[in-house]
PDB file of C-alpha atoms and ligand atoms in Angstrom:
ATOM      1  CA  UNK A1321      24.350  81.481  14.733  1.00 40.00           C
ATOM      2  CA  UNK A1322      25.185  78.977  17.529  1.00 43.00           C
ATOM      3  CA  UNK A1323      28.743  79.304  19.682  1.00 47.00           C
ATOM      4  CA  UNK A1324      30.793  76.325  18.982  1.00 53.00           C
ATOM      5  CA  UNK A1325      30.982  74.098  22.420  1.00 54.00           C
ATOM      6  CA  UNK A1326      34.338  75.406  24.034  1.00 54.00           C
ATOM      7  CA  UNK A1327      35.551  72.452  26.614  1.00 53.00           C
ATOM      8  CA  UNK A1328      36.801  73.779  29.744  1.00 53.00           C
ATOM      9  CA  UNK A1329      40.315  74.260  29.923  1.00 52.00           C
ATOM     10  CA  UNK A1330      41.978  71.277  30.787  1.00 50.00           C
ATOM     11  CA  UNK A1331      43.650  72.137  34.232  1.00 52.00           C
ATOM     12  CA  UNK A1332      39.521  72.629  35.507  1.00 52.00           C
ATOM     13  CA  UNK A1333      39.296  69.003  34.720  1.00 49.00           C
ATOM     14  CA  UNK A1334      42.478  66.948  35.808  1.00 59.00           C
ATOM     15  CA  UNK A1335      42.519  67.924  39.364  1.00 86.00           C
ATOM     16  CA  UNK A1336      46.274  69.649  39.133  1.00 93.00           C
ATOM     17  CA  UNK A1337      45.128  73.118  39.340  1.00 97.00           C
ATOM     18  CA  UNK A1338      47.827  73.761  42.083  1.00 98.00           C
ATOM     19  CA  UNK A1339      50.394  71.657  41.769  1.00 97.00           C
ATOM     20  CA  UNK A1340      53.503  72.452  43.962  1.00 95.00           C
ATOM     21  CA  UNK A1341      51.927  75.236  45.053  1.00 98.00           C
ATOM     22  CA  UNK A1342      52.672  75.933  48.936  1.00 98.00           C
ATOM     23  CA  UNK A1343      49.227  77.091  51.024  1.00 99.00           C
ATOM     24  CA  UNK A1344      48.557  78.215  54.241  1.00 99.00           C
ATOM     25  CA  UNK A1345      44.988  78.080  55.415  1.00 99.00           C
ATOM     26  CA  UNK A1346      43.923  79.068  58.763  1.00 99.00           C
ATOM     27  CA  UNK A1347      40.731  77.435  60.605  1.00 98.00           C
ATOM     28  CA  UNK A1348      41.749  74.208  58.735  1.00 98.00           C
ATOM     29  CA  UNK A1349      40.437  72.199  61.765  1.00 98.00           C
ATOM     30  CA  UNK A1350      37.441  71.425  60.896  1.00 98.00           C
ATOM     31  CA  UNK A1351      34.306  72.842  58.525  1.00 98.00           C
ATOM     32  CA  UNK A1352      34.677  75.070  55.764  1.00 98.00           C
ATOM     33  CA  UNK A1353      38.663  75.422  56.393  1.00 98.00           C
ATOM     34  CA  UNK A1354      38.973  71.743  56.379  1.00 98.00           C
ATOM     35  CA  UNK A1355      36.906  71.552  53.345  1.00 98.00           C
ATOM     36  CA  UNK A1356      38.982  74.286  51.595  1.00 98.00           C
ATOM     37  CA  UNK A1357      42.544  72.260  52.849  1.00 98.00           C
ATOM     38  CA  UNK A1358      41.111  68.974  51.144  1.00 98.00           C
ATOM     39  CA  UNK A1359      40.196  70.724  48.190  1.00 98.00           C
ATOM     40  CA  UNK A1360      43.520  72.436  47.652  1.00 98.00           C
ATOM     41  CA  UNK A1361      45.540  69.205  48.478  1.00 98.00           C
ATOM     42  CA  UNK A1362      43.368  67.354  45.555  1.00 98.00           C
ATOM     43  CA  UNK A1363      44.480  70.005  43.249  1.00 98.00           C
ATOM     44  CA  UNK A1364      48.126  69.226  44.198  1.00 98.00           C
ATOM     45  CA  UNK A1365      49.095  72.011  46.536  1.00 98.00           C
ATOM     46  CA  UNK A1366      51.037  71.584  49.679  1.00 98.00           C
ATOM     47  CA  UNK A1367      48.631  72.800  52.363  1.00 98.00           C
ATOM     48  CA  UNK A1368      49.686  74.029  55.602  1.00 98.00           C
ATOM     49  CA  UNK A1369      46.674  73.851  57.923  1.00 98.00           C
ATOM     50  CA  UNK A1370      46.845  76.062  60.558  1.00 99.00           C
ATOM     51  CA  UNK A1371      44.213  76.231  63.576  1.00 99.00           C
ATOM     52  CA  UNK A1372      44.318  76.859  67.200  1.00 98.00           C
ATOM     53  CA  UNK A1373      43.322  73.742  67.777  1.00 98.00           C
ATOM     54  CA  UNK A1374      46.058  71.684  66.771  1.00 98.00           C
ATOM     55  CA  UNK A1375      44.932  68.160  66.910  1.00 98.00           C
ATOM     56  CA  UNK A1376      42.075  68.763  64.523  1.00 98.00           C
ATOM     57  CA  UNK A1377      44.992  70.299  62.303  1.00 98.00           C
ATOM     58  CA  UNK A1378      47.210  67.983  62.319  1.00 98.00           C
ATOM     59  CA  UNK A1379      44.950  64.950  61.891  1.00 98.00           C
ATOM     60  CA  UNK A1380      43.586  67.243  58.884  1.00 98.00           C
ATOM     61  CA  UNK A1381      46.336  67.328  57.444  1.00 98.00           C
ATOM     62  CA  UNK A1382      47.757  63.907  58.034  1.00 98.00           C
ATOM     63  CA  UNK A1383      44.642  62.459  56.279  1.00 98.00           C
ATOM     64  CA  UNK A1384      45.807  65.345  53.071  1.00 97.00           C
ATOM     65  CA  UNK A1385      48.960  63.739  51.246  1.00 92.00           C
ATOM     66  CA  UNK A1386      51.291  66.064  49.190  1.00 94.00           C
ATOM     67  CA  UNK A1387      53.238  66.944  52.086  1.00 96.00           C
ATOM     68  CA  UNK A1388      50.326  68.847  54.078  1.00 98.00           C
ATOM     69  CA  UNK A1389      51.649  69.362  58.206  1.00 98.00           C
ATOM     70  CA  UNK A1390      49.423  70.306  60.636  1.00 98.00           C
ATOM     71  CA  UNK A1391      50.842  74.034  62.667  1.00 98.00           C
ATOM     72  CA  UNK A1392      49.530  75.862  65.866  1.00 98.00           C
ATOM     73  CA  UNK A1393      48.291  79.397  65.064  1.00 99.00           C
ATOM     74  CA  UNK A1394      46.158  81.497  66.907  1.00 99.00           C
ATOM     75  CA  UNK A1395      45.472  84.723  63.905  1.00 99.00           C
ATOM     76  CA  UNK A1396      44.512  86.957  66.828  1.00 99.00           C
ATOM     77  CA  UNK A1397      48.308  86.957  67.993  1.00 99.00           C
ATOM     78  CA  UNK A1398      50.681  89.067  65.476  1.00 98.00           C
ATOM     79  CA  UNK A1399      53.505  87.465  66.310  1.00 98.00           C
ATOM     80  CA  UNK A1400      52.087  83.911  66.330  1.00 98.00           C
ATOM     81  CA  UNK A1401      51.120  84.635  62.718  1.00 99.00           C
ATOM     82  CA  UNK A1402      54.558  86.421  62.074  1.00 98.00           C
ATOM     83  CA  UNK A1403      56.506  83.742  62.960  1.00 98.00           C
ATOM     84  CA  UNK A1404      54.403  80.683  61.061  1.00 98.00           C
ATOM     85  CA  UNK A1405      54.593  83.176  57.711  1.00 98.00           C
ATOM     86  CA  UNK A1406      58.351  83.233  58.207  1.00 98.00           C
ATOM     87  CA  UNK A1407      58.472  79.464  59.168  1.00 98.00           C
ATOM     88  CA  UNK A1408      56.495  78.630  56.548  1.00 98.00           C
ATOM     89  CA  UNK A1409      58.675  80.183  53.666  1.00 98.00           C
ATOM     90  CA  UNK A1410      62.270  78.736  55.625  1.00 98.00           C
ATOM     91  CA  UNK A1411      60.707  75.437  55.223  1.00 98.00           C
ATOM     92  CA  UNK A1412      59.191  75.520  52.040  1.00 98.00           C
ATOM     93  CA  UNK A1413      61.143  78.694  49.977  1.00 98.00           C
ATOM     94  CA  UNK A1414      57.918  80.040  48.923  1.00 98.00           C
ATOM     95  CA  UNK A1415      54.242  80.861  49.497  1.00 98.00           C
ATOM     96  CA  UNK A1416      51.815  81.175  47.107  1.00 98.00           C
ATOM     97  CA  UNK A1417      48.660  80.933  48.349  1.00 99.00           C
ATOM     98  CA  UNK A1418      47.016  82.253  51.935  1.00 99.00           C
ATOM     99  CA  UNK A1419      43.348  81.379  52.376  1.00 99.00           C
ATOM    100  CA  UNK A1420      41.985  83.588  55.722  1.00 99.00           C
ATOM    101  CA  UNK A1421      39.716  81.289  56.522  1.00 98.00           C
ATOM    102  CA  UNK A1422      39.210  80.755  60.606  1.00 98.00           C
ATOM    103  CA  UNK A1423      36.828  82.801  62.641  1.00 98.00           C
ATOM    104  CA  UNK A1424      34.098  82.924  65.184  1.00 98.00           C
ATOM    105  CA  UNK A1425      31.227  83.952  66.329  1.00 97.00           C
ATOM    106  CA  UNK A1426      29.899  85.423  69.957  1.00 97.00           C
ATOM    107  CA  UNK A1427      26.096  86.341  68.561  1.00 96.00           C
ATOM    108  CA  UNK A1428      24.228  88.802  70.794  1.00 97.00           C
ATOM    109  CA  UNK A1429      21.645  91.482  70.607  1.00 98.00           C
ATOM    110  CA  UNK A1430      23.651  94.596  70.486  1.00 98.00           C
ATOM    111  CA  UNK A1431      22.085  96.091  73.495  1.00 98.00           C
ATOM    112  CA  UNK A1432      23.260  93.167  74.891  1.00 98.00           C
ATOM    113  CA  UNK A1433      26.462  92.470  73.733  1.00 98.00           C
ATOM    114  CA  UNK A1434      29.229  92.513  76.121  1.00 98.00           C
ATOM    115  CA  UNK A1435      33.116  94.562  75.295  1.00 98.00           C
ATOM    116  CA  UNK A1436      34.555  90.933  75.284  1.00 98.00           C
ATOM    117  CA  UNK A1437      31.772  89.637  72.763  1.00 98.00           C
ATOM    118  CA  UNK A1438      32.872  92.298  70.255  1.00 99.00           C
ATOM    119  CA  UNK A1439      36.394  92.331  71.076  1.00 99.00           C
ATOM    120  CA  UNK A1440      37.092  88.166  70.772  1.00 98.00           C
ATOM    121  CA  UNK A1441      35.197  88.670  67.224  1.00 99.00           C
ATOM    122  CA  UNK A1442      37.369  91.871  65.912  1.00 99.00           C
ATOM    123  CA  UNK A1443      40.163  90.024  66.982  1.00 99.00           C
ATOM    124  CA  UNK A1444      40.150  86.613  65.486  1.00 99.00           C
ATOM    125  CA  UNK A1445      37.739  88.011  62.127  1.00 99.00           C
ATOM    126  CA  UNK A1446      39.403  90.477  61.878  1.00 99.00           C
ATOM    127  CA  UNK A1447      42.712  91.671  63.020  1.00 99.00           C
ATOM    128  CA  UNK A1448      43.237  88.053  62.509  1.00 99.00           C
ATOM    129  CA  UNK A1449      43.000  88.124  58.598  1.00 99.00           C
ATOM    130  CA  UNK A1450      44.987  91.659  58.580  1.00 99.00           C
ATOM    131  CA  UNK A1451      47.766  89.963  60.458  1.00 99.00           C
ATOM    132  CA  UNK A1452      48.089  86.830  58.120  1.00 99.00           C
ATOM    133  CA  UNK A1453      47.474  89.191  54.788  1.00 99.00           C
ATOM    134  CA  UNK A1454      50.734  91.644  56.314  1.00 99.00           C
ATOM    135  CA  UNK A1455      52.603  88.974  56.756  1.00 98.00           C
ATOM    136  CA  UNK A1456      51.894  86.768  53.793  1.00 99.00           C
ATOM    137  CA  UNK A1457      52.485  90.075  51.554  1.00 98.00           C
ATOM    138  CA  UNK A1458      55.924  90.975  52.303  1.00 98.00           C
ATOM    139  CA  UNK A1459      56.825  87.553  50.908  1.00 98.00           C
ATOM    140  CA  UNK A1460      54.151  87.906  47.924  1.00 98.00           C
ATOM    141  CA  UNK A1461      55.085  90.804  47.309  1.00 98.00           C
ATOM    142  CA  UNK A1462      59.111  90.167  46.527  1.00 98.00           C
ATOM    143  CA  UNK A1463      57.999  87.216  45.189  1.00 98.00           C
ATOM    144  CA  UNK A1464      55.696  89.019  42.396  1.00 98.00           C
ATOM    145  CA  UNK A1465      53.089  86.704  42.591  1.00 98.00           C
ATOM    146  CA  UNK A1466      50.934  85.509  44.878  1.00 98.00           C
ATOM    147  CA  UNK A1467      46.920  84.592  45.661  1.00 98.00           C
ATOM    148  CA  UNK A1468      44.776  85.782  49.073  1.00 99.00           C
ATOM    149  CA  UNK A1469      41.739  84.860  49.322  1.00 99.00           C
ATOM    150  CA  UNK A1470      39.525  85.422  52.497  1.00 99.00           C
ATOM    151  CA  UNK A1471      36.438  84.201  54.161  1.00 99.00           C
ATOM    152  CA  UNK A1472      33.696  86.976  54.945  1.00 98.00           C
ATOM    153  CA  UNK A1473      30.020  86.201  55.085  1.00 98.00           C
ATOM    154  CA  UNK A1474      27.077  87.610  53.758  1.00 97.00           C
ATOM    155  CA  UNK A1475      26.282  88.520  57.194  1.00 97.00           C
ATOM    156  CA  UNK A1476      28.708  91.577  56.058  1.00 98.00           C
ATOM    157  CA  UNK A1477      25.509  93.562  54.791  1.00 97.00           C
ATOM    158  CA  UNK A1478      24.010  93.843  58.364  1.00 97.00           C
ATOM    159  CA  UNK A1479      22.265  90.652  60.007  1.00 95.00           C
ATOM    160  CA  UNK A1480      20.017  90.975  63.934  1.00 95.00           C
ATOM    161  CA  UNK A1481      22.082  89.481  66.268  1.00 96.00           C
ATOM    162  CA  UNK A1482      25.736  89.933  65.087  1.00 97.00           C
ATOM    163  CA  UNK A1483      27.166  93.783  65.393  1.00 98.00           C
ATOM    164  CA  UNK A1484      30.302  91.989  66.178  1.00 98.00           C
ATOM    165  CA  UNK A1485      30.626  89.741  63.222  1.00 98.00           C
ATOM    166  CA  UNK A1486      28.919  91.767  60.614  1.00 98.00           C
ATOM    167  CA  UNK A1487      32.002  94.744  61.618  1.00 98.00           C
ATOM    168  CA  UNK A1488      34.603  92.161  61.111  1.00 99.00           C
ATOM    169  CA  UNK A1489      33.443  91.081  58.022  1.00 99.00           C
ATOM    170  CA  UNK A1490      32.511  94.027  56.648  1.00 99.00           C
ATOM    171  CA  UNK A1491      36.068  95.178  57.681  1.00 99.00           C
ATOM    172  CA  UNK A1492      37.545  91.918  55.991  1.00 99.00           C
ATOM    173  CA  UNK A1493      35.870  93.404  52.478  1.00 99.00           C
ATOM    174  CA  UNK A1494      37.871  96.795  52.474  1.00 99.00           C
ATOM    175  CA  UNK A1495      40.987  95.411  53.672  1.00 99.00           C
ATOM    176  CA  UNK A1496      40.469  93.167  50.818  1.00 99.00           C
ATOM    177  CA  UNK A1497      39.822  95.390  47.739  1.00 99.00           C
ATOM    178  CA  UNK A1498      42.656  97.678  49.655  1.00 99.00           C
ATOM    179  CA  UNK A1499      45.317  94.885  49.611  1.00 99.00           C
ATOM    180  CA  UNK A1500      43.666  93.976  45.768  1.00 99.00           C
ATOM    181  CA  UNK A1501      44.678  97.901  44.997  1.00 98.00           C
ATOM    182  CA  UNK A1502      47.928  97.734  46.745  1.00 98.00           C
ATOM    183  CA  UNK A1503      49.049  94.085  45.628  1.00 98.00           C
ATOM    184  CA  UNK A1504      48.104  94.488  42.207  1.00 98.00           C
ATOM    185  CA  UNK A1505      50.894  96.156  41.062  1.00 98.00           C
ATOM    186  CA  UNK A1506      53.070  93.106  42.315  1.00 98.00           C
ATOM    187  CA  UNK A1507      50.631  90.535  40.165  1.00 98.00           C
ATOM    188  CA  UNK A1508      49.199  89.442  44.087  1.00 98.00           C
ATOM    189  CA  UNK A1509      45.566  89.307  43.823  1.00 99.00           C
ATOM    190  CA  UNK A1510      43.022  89.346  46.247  1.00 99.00           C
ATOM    191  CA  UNK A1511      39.864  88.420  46.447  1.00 99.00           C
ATOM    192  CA  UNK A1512      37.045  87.845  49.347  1.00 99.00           C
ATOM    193  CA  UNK A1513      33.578  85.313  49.361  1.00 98.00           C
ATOM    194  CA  UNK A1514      30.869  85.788  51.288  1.00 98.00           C
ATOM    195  CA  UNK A1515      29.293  82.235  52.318  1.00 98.00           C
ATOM    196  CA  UNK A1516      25.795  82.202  53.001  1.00 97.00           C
ATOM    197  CA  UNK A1517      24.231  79.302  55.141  1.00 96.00           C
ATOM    198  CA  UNK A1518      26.926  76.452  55.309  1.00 98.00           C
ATOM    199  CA  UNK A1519      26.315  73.412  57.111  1.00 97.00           C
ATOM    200  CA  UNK A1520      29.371  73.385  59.977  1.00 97.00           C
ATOM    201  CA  UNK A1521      29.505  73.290  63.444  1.00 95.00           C
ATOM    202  CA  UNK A1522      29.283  77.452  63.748  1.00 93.00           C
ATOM    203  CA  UNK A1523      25.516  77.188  62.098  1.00 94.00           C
ATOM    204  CA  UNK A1524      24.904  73.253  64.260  1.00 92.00           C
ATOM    205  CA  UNK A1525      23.864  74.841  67.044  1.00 88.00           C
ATOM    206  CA  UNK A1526      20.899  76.545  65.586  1.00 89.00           C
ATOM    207  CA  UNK A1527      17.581  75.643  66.990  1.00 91.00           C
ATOM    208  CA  UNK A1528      15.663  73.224  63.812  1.00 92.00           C
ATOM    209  CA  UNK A1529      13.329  76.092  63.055  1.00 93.00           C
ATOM    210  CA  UNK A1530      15.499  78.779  62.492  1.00 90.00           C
ATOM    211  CA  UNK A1531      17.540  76.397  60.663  1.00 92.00           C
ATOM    212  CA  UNK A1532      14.579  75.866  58.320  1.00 94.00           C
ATOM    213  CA  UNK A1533      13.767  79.776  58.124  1.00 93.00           C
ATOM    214  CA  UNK A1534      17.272  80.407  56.852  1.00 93.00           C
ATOM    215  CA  UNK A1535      17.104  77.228  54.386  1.00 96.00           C
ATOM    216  CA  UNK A1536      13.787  78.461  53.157  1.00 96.00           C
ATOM    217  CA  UNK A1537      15.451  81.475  52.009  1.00 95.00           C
ATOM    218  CA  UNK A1538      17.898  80.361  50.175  1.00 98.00           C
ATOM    219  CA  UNK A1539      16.586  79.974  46.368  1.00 98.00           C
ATOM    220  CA  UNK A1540      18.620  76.544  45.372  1.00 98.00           C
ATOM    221  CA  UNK A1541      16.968  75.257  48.279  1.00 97.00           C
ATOM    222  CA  UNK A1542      19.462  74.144  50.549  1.00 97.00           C
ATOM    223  CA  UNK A1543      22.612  74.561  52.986  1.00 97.00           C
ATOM    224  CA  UNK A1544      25.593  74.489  51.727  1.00 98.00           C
ATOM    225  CA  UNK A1545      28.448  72.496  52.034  1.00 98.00           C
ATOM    226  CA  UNK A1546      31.975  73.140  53.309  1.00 98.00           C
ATOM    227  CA  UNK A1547      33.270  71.694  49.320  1.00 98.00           C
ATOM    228  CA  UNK A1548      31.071  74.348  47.682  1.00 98.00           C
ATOM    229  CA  UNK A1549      32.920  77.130  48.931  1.00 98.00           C
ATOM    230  CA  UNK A1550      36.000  75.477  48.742  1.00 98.00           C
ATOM    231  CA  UNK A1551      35.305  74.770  44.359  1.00 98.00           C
ATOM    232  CA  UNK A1552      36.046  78.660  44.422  1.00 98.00           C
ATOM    233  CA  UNK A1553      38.490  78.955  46.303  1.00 98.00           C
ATOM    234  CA  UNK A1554      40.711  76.547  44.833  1.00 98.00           C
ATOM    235  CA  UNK A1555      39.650  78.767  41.476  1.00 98.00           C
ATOM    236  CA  UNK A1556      40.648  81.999  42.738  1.00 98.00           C
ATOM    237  CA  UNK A1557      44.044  80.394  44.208  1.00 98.00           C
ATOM    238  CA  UNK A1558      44.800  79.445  40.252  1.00 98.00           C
ATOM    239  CA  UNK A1559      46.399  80.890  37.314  1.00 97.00           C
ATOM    240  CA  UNK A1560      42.915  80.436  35.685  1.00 97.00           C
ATOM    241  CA  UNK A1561      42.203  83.513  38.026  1.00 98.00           C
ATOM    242  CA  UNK A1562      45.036  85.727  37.382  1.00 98.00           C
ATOM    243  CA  UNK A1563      42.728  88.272  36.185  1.00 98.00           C
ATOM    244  CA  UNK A1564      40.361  88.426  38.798  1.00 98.00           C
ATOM    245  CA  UNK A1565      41.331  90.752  41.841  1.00 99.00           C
ATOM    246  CA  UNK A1566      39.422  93.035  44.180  1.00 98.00           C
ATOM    247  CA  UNK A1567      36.344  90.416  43.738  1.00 98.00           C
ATOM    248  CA  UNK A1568      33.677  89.850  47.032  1.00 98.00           C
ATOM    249  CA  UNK A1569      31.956  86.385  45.973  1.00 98.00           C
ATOM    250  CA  UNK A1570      29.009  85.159  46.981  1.00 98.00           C
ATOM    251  CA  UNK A1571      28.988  81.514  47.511  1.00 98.00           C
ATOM    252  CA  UNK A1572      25.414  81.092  49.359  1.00 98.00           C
ATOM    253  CA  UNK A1573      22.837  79.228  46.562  1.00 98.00           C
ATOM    254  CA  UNK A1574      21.175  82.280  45.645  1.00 97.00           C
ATOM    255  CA  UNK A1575      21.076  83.556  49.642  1.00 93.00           C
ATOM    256  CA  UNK A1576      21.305  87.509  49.130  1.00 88.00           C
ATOM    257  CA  UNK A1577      19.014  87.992  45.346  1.00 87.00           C
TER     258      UNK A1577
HETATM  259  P1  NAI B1984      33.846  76.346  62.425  1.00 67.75           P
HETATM  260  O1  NAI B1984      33.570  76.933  63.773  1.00 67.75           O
HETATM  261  O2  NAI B1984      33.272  75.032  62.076  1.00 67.75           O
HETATM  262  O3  NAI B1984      35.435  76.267  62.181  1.00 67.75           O
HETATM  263  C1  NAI B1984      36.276  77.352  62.474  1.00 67.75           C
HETATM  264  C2  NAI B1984      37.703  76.862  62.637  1.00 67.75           C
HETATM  265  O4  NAI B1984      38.508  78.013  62.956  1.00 67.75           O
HETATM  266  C3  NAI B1984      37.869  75.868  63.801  1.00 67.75           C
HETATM  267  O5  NAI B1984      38.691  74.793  63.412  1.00 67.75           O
HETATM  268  C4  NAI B1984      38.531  76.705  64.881  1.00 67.75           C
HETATM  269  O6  NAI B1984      39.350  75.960  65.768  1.00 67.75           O
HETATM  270  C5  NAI B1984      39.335  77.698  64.064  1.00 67.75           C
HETATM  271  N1  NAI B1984      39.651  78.900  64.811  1.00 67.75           N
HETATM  272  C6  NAI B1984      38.838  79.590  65.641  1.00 67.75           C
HETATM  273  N2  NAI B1984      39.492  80.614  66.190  1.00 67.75           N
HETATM  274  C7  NAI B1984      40.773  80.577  65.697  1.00 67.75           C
HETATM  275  C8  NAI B1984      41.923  81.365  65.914  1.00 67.75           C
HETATM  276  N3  NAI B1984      41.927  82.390  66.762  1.00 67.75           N
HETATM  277  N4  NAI B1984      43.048  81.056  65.216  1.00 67.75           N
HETATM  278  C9  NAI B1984      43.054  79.989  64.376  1.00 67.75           C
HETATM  279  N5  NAI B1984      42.011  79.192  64.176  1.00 67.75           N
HETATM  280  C10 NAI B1984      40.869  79.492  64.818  1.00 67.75           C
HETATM  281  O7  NAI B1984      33.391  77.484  61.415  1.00 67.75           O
HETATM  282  P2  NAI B1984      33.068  77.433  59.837  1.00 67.75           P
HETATM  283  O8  NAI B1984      31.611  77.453  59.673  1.00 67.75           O
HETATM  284  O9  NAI B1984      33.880  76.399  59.176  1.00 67.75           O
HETATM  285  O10 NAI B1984      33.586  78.880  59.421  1.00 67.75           O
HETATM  286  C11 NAI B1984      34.782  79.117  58.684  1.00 67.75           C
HETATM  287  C12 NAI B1984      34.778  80.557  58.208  1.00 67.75           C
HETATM  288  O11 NAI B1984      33.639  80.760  57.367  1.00 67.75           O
HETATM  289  C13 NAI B1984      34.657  81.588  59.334  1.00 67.75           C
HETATM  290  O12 NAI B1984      35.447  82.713  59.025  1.00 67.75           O
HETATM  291  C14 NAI B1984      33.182  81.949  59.304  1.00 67.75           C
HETATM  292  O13 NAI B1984      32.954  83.236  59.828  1.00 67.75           O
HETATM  293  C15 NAI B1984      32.905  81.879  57.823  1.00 67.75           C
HETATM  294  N6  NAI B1984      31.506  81.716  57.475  1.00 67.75           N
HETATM  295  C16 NAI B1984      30.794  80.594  57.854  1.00 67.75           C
HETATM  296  C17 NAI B1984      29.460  80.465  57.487  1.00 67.75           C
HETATM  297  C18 NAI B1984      28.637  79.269  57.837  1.00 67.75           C
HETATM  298  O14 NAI B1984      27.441  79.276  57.516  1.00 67.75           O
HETATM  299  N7  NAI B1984      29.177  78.232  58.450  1.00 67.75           N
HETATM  300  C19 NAI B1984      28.791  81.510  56.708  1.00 67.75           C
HETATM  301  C20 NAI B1984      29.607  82.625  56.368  1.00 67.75           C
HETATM  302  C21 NAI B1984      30.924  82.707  56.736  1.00 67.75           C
END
């Protein structure tokens, strides 16, 4: 017997997936965090787009509508990401969503790879997204509700050229599904992706033919783009994902089968 068509629910469609919901999401400069911002504005959230570049932030989010304000944040400073949490919820008198979203890259062989290389990349990828998810937790937390979601890579499984990066965002899964186990109980959830190849300034520079190596791996056959990522993002942020926690998402066309 055939399943009877089942529309999708209704909040999928209408573009208010988030209303009044306040977000912070770091990185929102430019690329994927920009693309994630815009998204989470359409759906009617109040986006806070933090970067440490503060121009591209607050031309971001001047160009967002409901409310959005552009903030200085550098995630690899504690305090600095103490004190925007806190501003954040004076301001606003909540905070419902945190996407971890900025980060960097300092590729090298690891023979090669110089103490600052490693450290600049453990520090913004992250101690960066440990910072934000501490701080954004105490106020989850009494809250009893609440949505992280951060930004790993697939590089996570191991990838030639990035000991640095691959650590931090293997370290951004288990601290992750630990804050999933630990925020769980206060109806938080968290939940990481892993983007593949996305077309953004970090993957610009890459010389053409390594650029069409990666793209010929990738089985949907092409790069992806800052709004693909950010279509799951703005799920997991949503009550249609209450019941998803602990997750690591793949978001990459098919890039690790
Ligand atoms: P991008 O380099 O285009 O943008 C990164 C943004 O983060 C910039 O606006 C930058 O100013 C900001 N940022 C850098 N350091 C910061 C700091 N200390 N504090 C606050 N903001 C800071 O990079 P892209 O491609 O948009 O990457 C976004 C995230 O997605 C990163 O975490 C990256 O590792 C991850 N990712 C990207 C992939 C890609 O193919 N582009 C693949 C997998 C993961």
């Amino acid at each position: 017997m055939t399943q009877a068509f089942r529309p999708m629910p209704v909040a999928l469609l209408s573009g208010d997936l988030l209303t009044d919901r306040i977000a912070i999401v770091t990185g929102a400069g430019r690329g994927i965090g920009e693309g994630i911002a815009r998204k989470l504005a359409e759906e009617g959230a109040t986006v806070v787009c933090a970067d440490v570049n503060v121009n591209d932030a607050t031309s971001v989010a001047s160009s967002l509508g409901h409310g959005a304000i552009g903030a200085r944040l550098d995630v690899s400073n504690s305090s600095e990401c103490d004190a925007l949490v806190s501003d954040v919820h004076e301001r606003f008198g909540r905070l419902d969503i945190l996407v971890n979203n900025a980060g960097i890259n300092r590729d090298a062989m690891l023979h090669k790879m110089t103490d600052e290389q490693w450290q600049q990349v453990i520090a913004v990828d992250l101690s960066g997204v440990f910072f934000m998810t501490r701080a954004a937790s105490r106020i989850m937390r009494a809250a009893g509700q609440g949505r992280i979601v951060n930004i790993s890579s697939a590089s996570w499984m191991g990838n030639i050229g990035q000991a640095n990066y691959a650590a931090a965002k293997a370290g951004v899964v288990g601290l992750s599904r630990t804050a999933a186990k630990e925020l769980a109980r206060s109806q938080v959830t968290v939940n990481a992706i892993c983007p593949g190849f996305i077309d953004t300034q970090m993957t610009r520079g890459i010389p053409d033919a390594i650029r069409e190596q990666q793209v010929a791996k990738i089985p949907l056959g092409r790069m992806g783009q800052p709004a693909d990522v950010a279509a799951v993002v703005a799920f997991l942020a949503s009550d249609e994902a209450g019941y998803v926690t602990g997750e690591v998402i793949n978001v990459g066309g098919g890039y690790v089968l």
